[in-house]
Short mmCIF file of C-alpha atoms in Angstrom, two decimals:
data_model
loop_
_atom_site.label_atom_id
_atom_site.label_comp_id
_atom_site.label_asym_id
_atom_site.label_seq_id
_atom_site.Cartn_x
_atom_site.Cartn_y
_atom_site.Cartn_z
CA MET A 9 22.63 14.72 -1.07
CA GLY A 10 19.07 14.60 -2.32
CA ARG A 11 16.14 12.89 -0.75
CA LYS A 12 14.90 9.51 -1.84
CA ILE A 13 12.08 9.80 -4.34
CA LEU A 14 8.83 8.48 -2.90
CA ASN A 15 6.54 6.34 -5.02
CA ARG A 16 3.07 7.43 -3.93
CA LYS A 17 1.28 4.54 -5.67
CA GLU A 18 3.35 1.92 -3.84
CA MET A 19 2.86 3.71 -0.53
CA ARG A 20 -0.90 3.80 -1.11
CA ALA A 21 -0.97 0.08 -1.97
CA ASP A 22 1.00 -0.73 1.22
CA PHE A 23 -1.38 1.37 3.32
CA ASP A 24 -4.45 -0.31 1.80
CA ALA A 25 -2.94 -3.75 2.40
CA ALA A 26 -2.23 -2.86 6.04
CA GLU A 27 -5.82 -1.68 6.51
CA ARG A 28 -7.16 -4.90 4.99
CA LYS A 29 -5.01 -6.94 7.37
CA LYS A 30 -6.20 -4.84 10.29
CA LYS A 31 -9.84 -5.43 9.32
CA GLU A 32 -9.23 -9.17 8.98
CA VAL A 33 -7.63 -9.28 12.44
CA GLU A 34 -10.56 -7.35 13.91
CA ASP A 35 -13.03 -9.72 12.23
CA VAL A 36 -11.16 -12.73 13.59
CA ASP A 37 -11.07 -11.20 17.08
CA GLU A 38 -14.83 -10.51 16.97
CA THR A 39 -15.60 -14.06 15.91
CA GLU A 40 -13.36 -15.44 18.67
CA GLU A 41 -15.15 -13.29 21.27
CA GLU A 42 -18.51 -14.53 20.01
CA ASP A 43 -17.23 -18.11 20.16
CA GLU A 44 -16.03 -17.58 23.73
CA ASP A 45 -19.42 -16.14 24.74
CA GLU A 46 -21.17 -19.12 23.17
CA ASP A 47 -18.76 -21.53 24.87
CA GLU A 48 -19.50 -19.93 28.25
CA ASP A 49 -23.23 -20.23 27.62
CA GLU A 50 -22.82 -23.89 26.67
CA ASP A 51 -20.68 -24.54 29.77
CA GLU A 52 -23.39 -23.03 31.97
CA GLU A 53 -26.04 -25.19 30.28
CA ALA A 54 -23.84 -28.25 30.71
CA ASP A 55 -23.43 -27.47 34.42
CA ASP A 56 -27.18 -27.07 34.82
CA GLU A 57 -27.84 -30.40 33.07
CA ALA A 58 -25.10 -32.11 35.08
CA ALA A 59 -26.80 -30.92 38.18
CA ASP A 60 -29.96 -32.60 36.92
CA GLY A 61 -28.00 -35.83 36.59
CA GLU A 62 -27.69 -35.90 32.86
CA GLU A 63 -24.45 -35.43 31.00
CA ALA A 64 -24.78 -33.36 27.89
CA GLU A 65 -22.18 -32.94 25.22
CA PRO A 66 -22.09 -29.58 23.57
CA GLU A 67 -23.23 -29.95 19.99
CA PRO A 68 -21.17 -28.18 17.41
CA GLU A 69 -23.04 -25.48 15.58
CA VAL A 70 -23.75 -25.67 11.89
CA GLY A 71 -20.73 -24.64 9.83
CA GLU A 72 -18.37 -25.07 12.77
CA ASP A 73 -15.89 -27.93 12.65
CA GLU A 74 -13.73 -29.05 15.55
CA GLY A 75 -10.49 -28.90 13.52
CA ASP A 76 -11.31 -25.50 12.04
CA GLU A 77 -9.90 -23.38 14.87
CA ALA A 78 -7.00 -21.87 12.87
CA PRO A 79 -7.64 -18.43 11.41
CA PRO A 80 -8.17 -18.31 7.65
CA LYS A 81 -5.08 -17.91 5.51
CA LYS A 82 -4.41 -14.40 4.35
CA LYS A 83 -4.10 -13.86 0.64
CA LYS A 84 -1.45 -11.52 -0.67
CA ALA A 85 -2.51 -8.81 -3.05
CA VAL A 86 -1.15 -9.88 -6.41
CA LYS A 87 -0.55 -7.12 -8.91
CA PRO A 88 -1.02 -8.05 -12.52
CA PRO A 89 2.23 -7.68 -14.47
CA LYS A 90 2.38 -4.54 -16.52
CA PRO A 91 3.11 -5.05 -20.19
CA GLU A 92 6.45 -3.52 -21.05
CA LYS A 93 6.33 -1.03 -23.86
CA PRO A 94 9.36 -0.69 -26.06
CA ALA A 95 11.19 2.55 -25.44
CA LYS A 96 10.57 5.14 -28.10
CA LYS A 97 13.70 6.19 -29.87
CA THR A 98 13.71 9.93 -30.00
CA ARG A 99 16.09 11.79 -32.20
CA THR A 100 18.10 14.33 -30.36
CA ARG A 101 19.50 17.21 -32.25
CA THR A 102 23.15 17.75 -31.80
CA PRO A 103 23.68 21.35 -30.86
CA LYS A 104 25.70 23.39 -33.28
CA ILE A 105 29.03 23.97 -31.68
CA THR A 106 30.23 27.45 -32.37
CA ARG A 107 33.77 28.16 -31.46
CA LEU A 108 34.38 31.41 -29.68
CA LYS A 109 37.40 33.66 -29.68
CA VAL A 110 38.33 36.24 -27.10
CA VAL A 111 38.87 39.83 -28.20
CA TRP A 112 39.48 42.99 -26.21
CA GLY A 113 36.62 45.46 -26.24
CA VAL A 114 36.92 49.14 -25.36
CA PHE A 115 33.73 50.29 -23.61
CA ASN A 116 32.40 53.66 -22.40
CA ASN A 117 30.39 54.34 -19.20
CA SER A 118 27.15 53.20 -20.88
CA ASN A 119 28.72 49.80 -21.59
CA GLN A 120 28.64 50.49 -25.30
CA ARG A 121 31.44 48.93 -27.26
CA VAL A 122 33.53 51.60 -28.91
CA ALA A 123 36.23 49.40 -30.47
CA THR A 124 37.53 45.82 -30.55
CA PHE A 125 41.06 44.46 -30.74
CA ASP A 126 42.42 40.95 -31.24
CA TYR A 127 43.58 39.15 -28.13
CA PRO A 128 47.33 39.73 -28.56
CA LYS A 129 46.74 43.52 -29.01
CA ARG A 130 45.80 44.31 -25.41
CA LYS A 131 48.31 47.15 -25.22
CA ASP A 132 46.68 48.92 -28.20
CA ALA A 133 43.24 48.56 -26.55
CA ASP A 134 44.54 50.08 -23.29
CA ASP A 135 46.15 52.96 -25.19
CA LEU A 136 42.89 53.74 -27.02
CA ALA A 137 40.89 53.61 -23.76
CA ALA A 138 43.34 56.06 -22.12
CA LYS A 139 43.25 58.39 -25.15
CA LEU A 140 39.42 58.43 -25.26
CA SER A 141 39.22 59.04 -21.49
CA ASN A 142 41.52 62.09 -21.79
CA ASP A 143 39.93 63.54 -24.93
CA LYS A 144 36.25 63.12 -24.06
CA LYS A 145 36.59 63.51 -20.29
CA THR A 146 34.58 60.28 -19.75
CA THR A 147 35.65 56.92 -18.46
CA HIS A 148 36.57 54.19 -20.95
CA PHE A 149 37.70 50.71 -19.99
CA VAL A 150 38.95 47.49 -21.59
CA GLN A 151 37.19 44.19 -21.10
CA PRO A 152 37.51 40.75 -22.71
CA VAL A 153 34.61 39.75 -25.01
CA LYS A 154 33.82 36.34 -26.49
CA GLU A 155 32.75 36.39 -30.14
CA PRO A 156 31.98 33.57 -32.54
CA MET A 157 34.85 32.69 -34.83
CA GLU A 158 34.42 33.65 -38.47
CA GLU A 159 37.36 31.67 -39.81
CA LYS A 160 35.31 28.60 -40.72
CA GLU A 161 33.12 30.58 -43.11
CA LYS A 162 36.18 32.04 -44.80
CA GLU A 163 37.83 28.60 -45.01
CA LYS A 164 34.71 27.10 -46.62
CA GLU A 165 34.67 29.84 -49.24
CA LYS A 166 38.35 29.26 -49.96
CA GLU A 167 37.78 25.51 -50.30
CA LYS A 168 34.97 26.10 -52.78
CA LYS A 169 37.10 28.48 -54.84
CA GLY A 170 40.12 26.21 -54.56
CA SER A 171 38.17 23.13 -55.64
CA LYS A 172 36.97 24.91 -58.80
CA ASP A 173 40.50 25.94 -59.75
CA THR A 174 42.15 22.59 -59.03
CA ASN A 175 39.49 20.36 -60.60
CA PRO A 176 41.02 18.98 -63.84
CA ASP A 177 37.69 17.71 -65.21
CA LYS A 178 36.18 21.19 -65.66
CA LYS A 179 38.40 22.81 -68.28
#
């Protein structure tokens, strides 16, 4: 089984989104720590004033509301929709199908074809290979070979000739 194909652009977008979230969390943590430090300072000032006999209420700082303690809402990264392009219709060429026939080939040691025989004439091919091996004192062997069929060309020529002879209009 093959591996799942990874989409690098989506992985990069996910990584960037995770980093943005991490930065937002760090920013929120830093602001909370600063708020805690300020609260401690205010508590110490309040204790000092209480010791003096005066009660002091901590004043909220500018831009800080009492109900605004929740962290800001995180916005999701929205990708603009991609316009869909119509698929291009490409013409594919149909390969020319050539029919093959098997014939027996008689070969010498150099793999050169010496003779060919039709498929049903295997015995004749073997006899020729044996005769050539004895006469020339070299090895000859028989092997099947696939060749393109030539019958279609002959049939087309016959049809053309036959159509001329049988056409009653051309007399």
